[in-house]
mmCIF file of C-alpha atoms in Angstrom:
data_model
loop_
_atom_site.group_PDB
_atom_site.id
_atom_site.type_symbol
_atom_site.label_atom_id
_atom_site.label_comp_id
_atom_site.label_asym_id
_atom_site.label_seq_id
_atom_site.Cartn_x
_atom_site.Cartn_y
_atom_site.Cartn_z
ATOM 1 C CA MET A 1 0.057 0.073 0.007
ATOM 2 C CA LYS A 2 3.329 2.149 0.488
ATOM 3 C CA ARG A 3 4.569 1.665 -2.831
ATOM 4 C CA PRO A 4 1.301 3.472 -4.792
ATOM 5 C CA ILE A 5 1.548 6.520 -2.727
ATOM 6 C CA THR A 6 5.629 6.744 -2.624
ATOM 7 C CA PHE A 7 4.823 6.626 -6.529
ATOM 8 C CA PHE A 8 2.545 9.347 -7.026
ATOM 9 C CA LEU A 9 4.571 11.889 -4.842
ATOM 10 C CA ILE A 10 7.636 11.312 -6.660
ATOM 11 C CA PHE A 11 5.477 12.115 -9.755
ATOM 12 C CA LEU A 12 4.229 15.350 -8.515
ATOM 13 C CA THR A 13 7.548 16.477 -7.619
ATOM 14 C CA THR A 14 8.979 15.795 -10.737
ATOM 15 C CA THR A 15 6.172 17.225 -12.430
ATOM 16 C CA ALA A 16 6.473 20.622 -9.940
ATOM 17 C CA LEU A 17 10.409 20.876 -10.885
ATOM 18 C CA LEU A 18 9.435 20.695 -14.239
ATOM 19 C CA VAL A 19 6.872 23.352 -14.045
ATOM 20 C CA GLN A 20 8.931 25.713 -12.211
ATOM 21 C CA THR A 21 12.325 24.994 -14.341
ATOM 22 C CA ASP A 22 13.278 28.892 -15.852
ATOM 23 C CA PRO A 23 10.303 30.636 -14.732
ATOM 24 C CA HIS A 24 11.367 34.111 -16.444
ATOM 25 C CA GLU A 25 11.239 32.334 -19.563
ATOM 26 C CA ALA A 26 7.976 31.104 -19.239
ATOM 27 C CA VAL A 27 6.178 34.307 -18.287
ATOM 28 C CA SER A 28 8.379 36.506 -20.571
ATOM 29 C CA ASN A 29 10.072 36.630 -23.971
ATOM 30 C CA SER A 30 13.616 38.043 -23.147
ATOM 31 C CA GLY A 31 14.732 36.202 -26.377
ATOM 32 C CA GLY A 32 12.551 37.828 -28.859
ATOM 33 C CA ALA A 33 8.747 38.311 -29.463
ATOM 34 C CA PRO A 34 7.038 35.530 -31.316
ATOM 35 C CA ALA A 35 6.200 36.294 -34.898
ATOM 36 C CA GLY A 36 3.094 38.182 -35.319
ATOM 37 C CA ARG A 37 2.872 40.761 -32.346
ATOM 38 C CA THR A 38 2.887 44.436 -34.062
ATOM 39 C CA GLY A 39 -0.252 45.256 -33.486
ATOM 40 C CA SER A 40 -1.299 45.354 -37.440
ATOM 41 C CA PRO A 41 -4.336 44.892 -38.910
ATOM 42 C CA GLY A 42 -2.407 41.962 -40.631
ATOM 43 C CA ASP A 43 -1.544 40.476 -37.596
ATOM 44 C CA GLY A 44 -4.846 40.579 -35.950
ATOM 45 C CA GLY A 45 -4.152 43.269 -33.393
ATOM 46 C CA ALA A 46 -2.155 40.755 -31.650
ATOM 47 C CA THR A 47 0.795 42.909 -29.760
ATOM 48 C CA CYS A 48 3.282 42.154 -26.634
ATOM 49 C CA THR A 49 0.256 41.375 -24.596
ATOM 50 C CA THR A 50 -0.333 38.199 -25.740
ATOM 51 C CA CYS A 51 2.464 37.384 -22.988
ATOM 52 C CA HIS A 52 2.704 40.438 -20.791
ATOM 53 C CA THR A 53 -0.154 41.425 -19.037
ATOM 54 C CA GLY A 54 -2.140 44.665 -19.306
ATOM 55 C CA THR A 55 -3.467 46.500 -22.230
ATOM 56 C CA SER A 56 -1.257 48.203 -25.290
ATOM 57 C CA SER A 57 -1.901 51.774 -26.184
ATOM 58 C CA PRO A 58 -0.603 53.892 -28.905
ATOM 59 C CA SER A 59 2.806 55.916 -28.218
ATOM 60 C CA SER A 60 2.317 59.275 -27.641
ATOM 61 C CA THR A 61 5.611 60.171 -29.048
ATOM 62 C CA GLN A 62 7.190 58.790 -32.570
ATOM 63 C CA ILE A 63 9.107 55.537 -31.767
ATOM 64 C CA ILE A 64 9.973 54.454 -35.455
ATOM 65 C CA THR A 65 11.795 56.988 -37.420
ATOM 66 C CA SER A 66 14.097 56.352 -40.722
ATOM 67 C CA ASN A 67 16.093 58.242 -43.064
ATOM 68 C CA ILE A 68 13.418 57.819 -45.953
ATOM 69 C CA PRO A 69 12.644 61.205 -47.520
ATOM 70 C CA ALA A 70 9.532 63.165 -47.211
ATOM 71 C CA SER A 71 9.355 62.303 -51.183
ATOM 72 C CA GLY A 72 9.050 58.880 -50.235
ATOM 73 C CA TYR A 73 11.226 55.375 -51.130
ATOM 74 C CA ILE A 74 12.646 54.415 -54.430
ATOM 75 C CA ALA A 75 12.401 51.136 -55.444
ATOM 76 C CA GLY A 76 15.783 48.707 -55.315
ATOM 77 C CA GLN A 77 17.078 51.703 -52.352
ATOM 78 C CA THR A 78 18.215 50.601 -49.020
ATOM 79 C CA TYR A 79 17.086 52.619 -46.099
ATOM 80 C CA THR A 80 17.818 52.441 -42.203
ATOM 81 C CA ILE A 81 14.672 52.240 -39.831
ATOM 82 C CA THR A 82 15.288 52.724 -36.146
ATOM 83 C CA ALA A 83 13.249 52.632 -33.233
ATOM 84 C CA THR A 84 13.913 54.465 -30.072
ATOM 85 C CA LEU A 85 12.365 54.006 -26.331
ATOM 86 C CA SER A 86 12.622 56.173 -23.338
ATOM 87 C CA GLN A 87 11.241 55.743 -20.198
ATOM 88 C CA THR A 88 12.023 56.975 -16.501
ATOM 89 C CA GLY A 89 12.951 54.265 -14.380
ATOM 90 C CA ILE A 90 13.167 51.361 -17.364
ATOM 91 C CA ASN A 91 16.073 50.078 -18.629
ATOM 92 C CA GLU A 92 15.064 46.528 -19.856
ATOM 93 C CA PHE A 93 12.946 47.240 -23.195
ATOM 94 C CA GLY A 94 11.552 44.878 -26.273
ATOM 95 C CA PHE A 95 10.090 45.251 -29.651
ATOM 96 C CA GLN A 96 8.714 43.884 -33.026
ATOM 97 C CA ILE A 97 8.325 45.898 -36.227
ATOM 98 C CA SER A 98 7.153 44.820 -39.571
ATOM 99 C CA PRO A 99 6.603 46.580 -42.804
ATOM 100 C CA GLN A 100 3.521 46.066 -44.460
ATOM 101 C CA ASN A 101 0.886 46.850 -46.784
ATOM 102 C CA SER A 102 -2.797 47.197 -46.317
ATOM 103 C CA SER A 103 -3.421 43.445 -46.910
ATOM 104 C CA GLY A 104 -0.381 42.584 -44.014
ATOM 105 C CA ALA A 105 1.796 41.207 -46.554
ATOM 106 C CA LEU A 106 5.363 41.999 -46.104
ATOM 107 C CA ILE A 107 6.547 45.027 -48.186
ATOM 108 C CA GLY A 108 10.550 45.500 -48.803
ATOM 109 C CA THR A 109 13.381 43.282 -47.548
ATOM 110 C CA ILE A 110 14.277 43.299 -43.737
ATOM 111 C CA ILE A 111 18.108 43.051 -43.273
ATOM 112 C CA ASN A 112 19.498 42.313 -40.041
ATOM 113 C CA THR A 113 22.676 44.836 -39.408
ATOM 114 C CA SER A 114 23.093 43.874 -35.744
ATOM 115 C CA PRO A 115 22.792 40.276 -34.713
ATOM 116 C CA SER A 116 23.945 40.487 -31.190
ATOM 117 C CA GLN A 117 20.543 42.915 -30.739
ATOM 118 C CA THR A 118 17.963 41.993 -33.356
ATOM 119 C CA GLN A 119 16.591 38.762 -35.150
ATOM 120 C CA VAL A 120 14.389 38.450 -37.869
ATOM 121 C CA LEU A 121 11.658 35.897 -37.817
ATOM 122 C CA ASN A 122 9.736 34.510 -41.081
ATOM 123 C CA SER A 123 11.607 36.867 -43.087
ATOM 124 C CA LYS A 124 8.589 39.360 -42.105
ATOM 125 C CA TYR A 125 9.248 40.679 -38.534
ATOM 126 C CA ILE A 126 12.184 41.881 -36.974
ATOM 127 C CA THR A 127 12.512 41.749 -32.968
ATOM 128 C CA HIS A 128 15.143 42.039 -29.927
ATOM 129 C CA THR A 129 17.545 39.329 -28.834
ATOM 130 C CA SER A 130 18.150 38.621 -25.360
ATOM 131 C CA GLY A 131 21.434 40.342 -25.503
ATOM 132 C CA GLY A 132 19.897 43.170 -27.107
ATOM 133 C CA ILE A 133 17.046 44.082 -24.238
ATOM 134 C CA ALA A 134 19.431 46.305 -21.803
ATOM 135 C CA GLY A 135 18.998 49.866 -22.015
ATOM 136 C CA THR A 136 21.408 52.920 -20.837
ATOM 137 C CA SER A 137 19.981 55.829 -18.912
ATOM 138 C CA ASN A 138 16.339 54.855 -19.405
ATOM 139 C CA SER A 139 16.301 54.530 -23.062
ATOM 140 C CA LYS A 140 17.227 52.102 -25.740
ATOM 141 C CA THR A 141 17.358 52.201 -29.600
ATOM 142 C CA TRP A 142 17.610 49.587 -32.393
ATOM 143 C CA SER A 143 18.252 49.758 -35.815
ATOM 144 C CA PHE A 144 17.837 47.680 -39.218
ATOM 145 C CA ASN A 145 18.206 48.165 -42.978
ATOM 146 C CA TRP A 146 15.001 48.118 -45.048
ATOM 147 C CA VAL A 147 15.379 47.034 -48.846
ATOM 148 C CA ALA A 148 12.830 49.165 -50.623
ATOM 149 C CA PRO A 149 10.240 46.660 -52.959
ATOM 150 C CA VAL A 150 10.193 46.625 -56.699
ATOM 151 C CA ALA A 151 8.505 49.867 -58.634
ATOM 152 C CA GLY A 152 4.879 49.875 -57.962
ATOM 153 C CA SER A 153 4.710 48.419 -54.687
ATOM 154 C CA GLY A 154 3.060 51.601 -53.382
ATOM 155 C CA ALA A 155 2.963 52.831 -49.658
ATOM 156 C CA VAL A 156 4.005 50.572 -46.781
ATOM 157 C CA THR A 157 3.512 50.955 -43.167
ATOM 158 C CA PHE A 158 6.322 50.078 -40.286
ATOM 159 C CA PHE A 159 4.219 48.397 -37.504
ATOM 160 C CA GLY A 160 5.760 48.228 -34.048
ATOM 161 C CA ALA A 161 4.856 46.905 -30.641
ATOM 162 C CA PHE A 162 7.165 48.150 -27.832
ATOM 163 C CA ASN A 163 7.883 46.628 -24.347
ATOM 164 C CA PHE A 164 8.793 48.777 -21.289
ATOM 165 C CA SER A 165 9.419 46.056 -18.782
ATOM 166 C CA ASN A 166 9.949 46.485 -15.006
ATOM 167 C CA ASN A 167 12.346 43.853 -15.172
ATOM 168 C CA ASN A 168 10.448 42.137 -11.876
ATOM 169 C CA GLY A 169 11.085 38.451 -13.613
ATOM 170 C CA THR A 170 7.552 37.913 -14.650
ATOM 171 C CA SER A 171 4.943 39.074 -16.927
ATOM 172 C CA SER A 172 3.196 41.647 -14.848
ATOM 173 C CA GLY A 173 3.624 45.290 -14.451
ATOM 174 C CA ASP A 174 5.136 45.611 -17.983
ATOM 175 C CA ILE A 175 4.040 48.604 -20.584
ATOM 176 C CA ILE A 176 3.073 47.968 -24.488
ATOM 177 C CA ARG A 177 2.915 50.809 -26.545
ATOM 178 C CA THR A 178 2.209 50.752 -30.389
ATOM 179 C CA ASN A 179 3.536 52.866 -32.966
ATOM 180 C CA THR A 180 3.772 53.049 -37.167
ATOM 181 C CA LEU A 181 5.685 54.522 -39.371
ATOM 182 C CA ALA A 182 3.780 55.244 -43.049
ATOM 183 C CA VAL A 183 5.734 55.635 -46.135
ATOM 184 C CA THR A 184 4.699 56.758 -49.742
ATOM 185 C CA GLU A 185 6.676 55.573 -52.701
ATOM 186 C CA ASN A 186 8.479 58.142 -55.091
ATOM 187 C CA THR A 187 6.920 57.516 -58.192
ATOM 188 C CA THR A 188 8.463 60.852 -59.760
ATOM 189 C CA THR A 189 12.164 59.700 -60.475
ATOM 190 C CA ASN A 190 13.946 62.272 -59.067
ATOM 191 C CA LEU A 191 17.241 61.978 -60.840
ATOM 192 C CA PRO A 192 18.410 64.872 -62.925
ATOM 193 C CA GLU A 193 17.723 65.102 -66.365
ATOM 194 C CA PHE A 194 18.021 67.921 -69.084
ATOM 195 C CA THR A 195 18.191 68.361 -72.984
ATOM 196 C CA GLN A 196 20.359 69.907 -75.459
ATOM 197 C CA ASN A 197 19.164 71.846 -78.405
ATOM 198 C CA GLY A 198 18.452 69.731 -82.140
ATOM 199 C CA PHE A 199 18.681 66.373 -79.804
ATOM 200 C CA SER A 200 16.134 64.767 -77.906
ATOM 201 C CA VAL A 201 15.528 61.502 -76.836
ATOM 202 C CA SER A 202 12.703 59.038 -75.193
ATOM 203 C CA VAL A 203 12.718 55.695 -73.719
ATOM 204 C CA TYR A 204 9.655 53.533 -74.425
ATOM 205 C CA PRO A 205 8.273 51.204 -72.259
ATOM 206 C CA ASN A 206 9.298 52.807 -68.652
ATOM 207 C CA PRO A 207 9.008 51.371 -66.842
ATOM 208 C CA ILE A 208 10.987 48.742 -68.444
ATOM 209 C CA ARG A 209 11.134 44.914 -68.111
ATOM 210 C CA ASN A 210 13.431 43.104 -69.917
ATOM 211 C CA GLU A 211 13.581 45.276 -73.159
ATOM 212 C CA ALA A 212 13.073 48.684 -74.339
ATOM 213 C CA THR A 213 13.739 50.846 -77.140
ATOM 214 C CA ILE A 214 15.450 54.464 -77.351
ATOM 215 C CA ALA A 215 14.004 56.821 -79.962
ATOM 216 C CA LEU A 216 16.379 59.706 -80.685
ATOM 217 C CA ASN A 217 15.551 63.247 -82.888
ATOM 218 C CA SER A 218 18.725 64.727 -84.143
ATOM 219 C CA LEU A 219 19.427 67.537 -86.465
ATOM 220 C CA ASP A 220 22.773 66.202 -87.403
ATOM 221 C CA GLY A 221 22.984 62.834 -86.498
ATOM 222 C CA GLY A 222 26.682 61.305 -85.733
ATOM 223 C CA THR A 223 28.440 58.738 -83.647
ATOM 224 C CA ALA A 224 26.106 57.642 -80.462
ATOM 225 C CA GLN A 225 26.640 55.455 -77.228
ATOM 226 C CA TYR A 226 24.227 54.765 -73.971
ATOM 227 C CA ALA A 227 25.315 53.833 -70.621
ATOM 228 C CA ILE A 228 22.576 52.777 -67.702
ATOM 229 C CA TYR A 229 24.164 53.560 -64.162
ATOM 230 C CA ASN A 230 22.147 52.162 -61.393
ATOM 231 C CA GLY A 231 21.209 54.545 -57.854
ATOM 232 C CA HIS A 232 24.793 54.338 -56.622
ATOM 233 C CA GLY A 233 26.065 55.848 -59.700
ATOM 234 C CA GLN A 234 27.702 52.262 -60.534
ATOM 235 C CA ARG A 235 27.704 51.650 -64.474
ATOM 236 C CA VAL A 236 25.856 48.506 -65.248
ATOM 237 C CA LEU A 237 25.768 48.521 -69.259
ATOM 238 C CA ILE A 238 27.252 50.888 -71.995
ATOM 239 C CA SER A 239 26.936 49.970 -75.664
ATOM 240 C CA GLU A 240 29.362 49.981 -78.576
ATOM 241 C CA SER A 241 29.292 53.724 -80.416
ATOM 242 C CA LEU A 242 26.890 53.528 -82.990
ATOM 243 C CA GLN A 243 26.091 55.766 -86.138
ATOM 244 C CA VAL A 244 22.652 57.237 -86.246
ATOM 245 C CA PRO A 245 21.449 59.815 -89.388
ATOM 246 C CA ALA A 246 19.794 62.895 -88.938
ATOM 247 C CA GLY A 247 16.192 62.877 -87.972
ATOM 248 C CA THR A 248 14.363 60.199 -86.300
ATOM 249 C CA SER A 249 16.149 56.994 -85.337
ATOM 250 C CA SER A 250 15.844 54.193 -82.555
ATOM 251 C CA ILE A 251 18.172 51.790 -80.545
ATOM 252 C CA SER A 252 17.108 48.871 -79.182
ATOM 253 C CA ILE A 253 18.288 47.869 -75.223
ATOM 254 C CA ASP A 254 17.475 43.893 -74.900
ATOM 255 C CA ARG A 255 20.263 43.226 -72.024
ATOM 256 C CA LEU A 256 17.921 44.280 -69.240
ATOM 257 C CA GLY A 257 16.680 40.992 -67.915
ATOM 258 C CA ASP A 258 19.492 40.781 -65.137
ATOM 259 C CA MET A 259 19.607 44.425 -64.157
ATOM 260 C CA LYS A 260 17.636 44.595 -60.358
ATOM 261 C CA PRO A 261 14.389 46.230 -59.995
ATOM 262 C CA GLY A 262 14.986 50.157 -59.461
ATOM 263 C CA ILE A 263 15.302 53.165 -60.648
ATOM 264 C CA TYR A 264 18.053 53.741 -63.223
ATOM 265 C CA ARG A 265 19.640 56.545 -65.284
ATOM 266 C CA LEU A 266 20.215 56.140 -68.905
ATOM 267 C CA VAL A 267 23.182 58.734 -70.371
ATOM 268 C CA MET A 268 22.681 59.151 -74.230
ATOM 269 C CA MET A 269 25.665 60.687 -75.892
ATOM 270 C CA LEU A 270 25.477 62.176 -79.500
ATOM 271 C CA GLY A 271 28.684 63.764 -80.203
ATOM 272 C CA GLU A 272 29.765 66.281 -77.379
ATOM 273 C CA LYS A 273 25.871 66.587 -76.710
ATOM 274 C CA LYS A 274 24.266 64.277 -73.603
ATOM 275 C CA ILE A 275 20.869 64.053 -72.343
ATOM 276 C CA VAL A 276 20.286 62.043 -69.423
ATOM 277 C CA LYS A 277 16.864 59.863 -68.655
ATOM 278 C CA ASN A 278 15.590 58.331 -65.896
ATOM 279 C CA LEU A 279 14.384 54.341 -66.285
ATOM 280 C CA VAL A 280 12.560 52.299 -63.912
ATOM 281 C CA LYS A 281 13.092 48.922 -63.721
ATOM 282 C CA LEU A 282 10.074 46.130 -62.525
#
């Protein structure tokens, strides 16, 4: 009769030990928030409150910032996104951010630039690591890079949820705030353009995919050559010298399939004359 009771007590003791193993890990996410906790409509409004008690509310200050210009992002360009938290008496913080469209789909590409501080989940979310929660002087900053999507992707919103932890070893008493950063797409292709008397150039189609046609209109004709540069000023394509007649002529470009989506600059030379046109590669 004693043996079953002994086994039962051993079972209870073992179970209790298993339940109590690493209680901090059980009630908090110091190693990073689970995916889908940004508070976005696409995430069903879920935030850090799924693991931390209390309710979340919008931040009264702008937490998410970037170096994306007011005119909007340019397709294929890389930008820096920053999240900054500050709260008197708090020195432990957490976060999750995701760039999404109105349907909740990922827009662009998240690049983790600080692996000791941040990590990417499912390619769609970026959150803190266990080594990236400690603040200094009641504040904490994380940053990462974001590669803008292909042209025509439209507006994007960076949704984020943020935890101001009281570091009491439990999920209670923490403050959860949400914040967003809405960004538009720059569709004006603001690279410099100019023309010269007696020489004009048009490109079609534009935006382009795999090939395009350059239409020249010249009073005198002569030796022509074109080059294409990316947004960083690097030459990605150059033609041989071509003889074009006076009047209207056309040049076909069929080597564009390997170019990455983004905004490029076409430099068209005719003798000593030069025209710069903007291209959008889809």
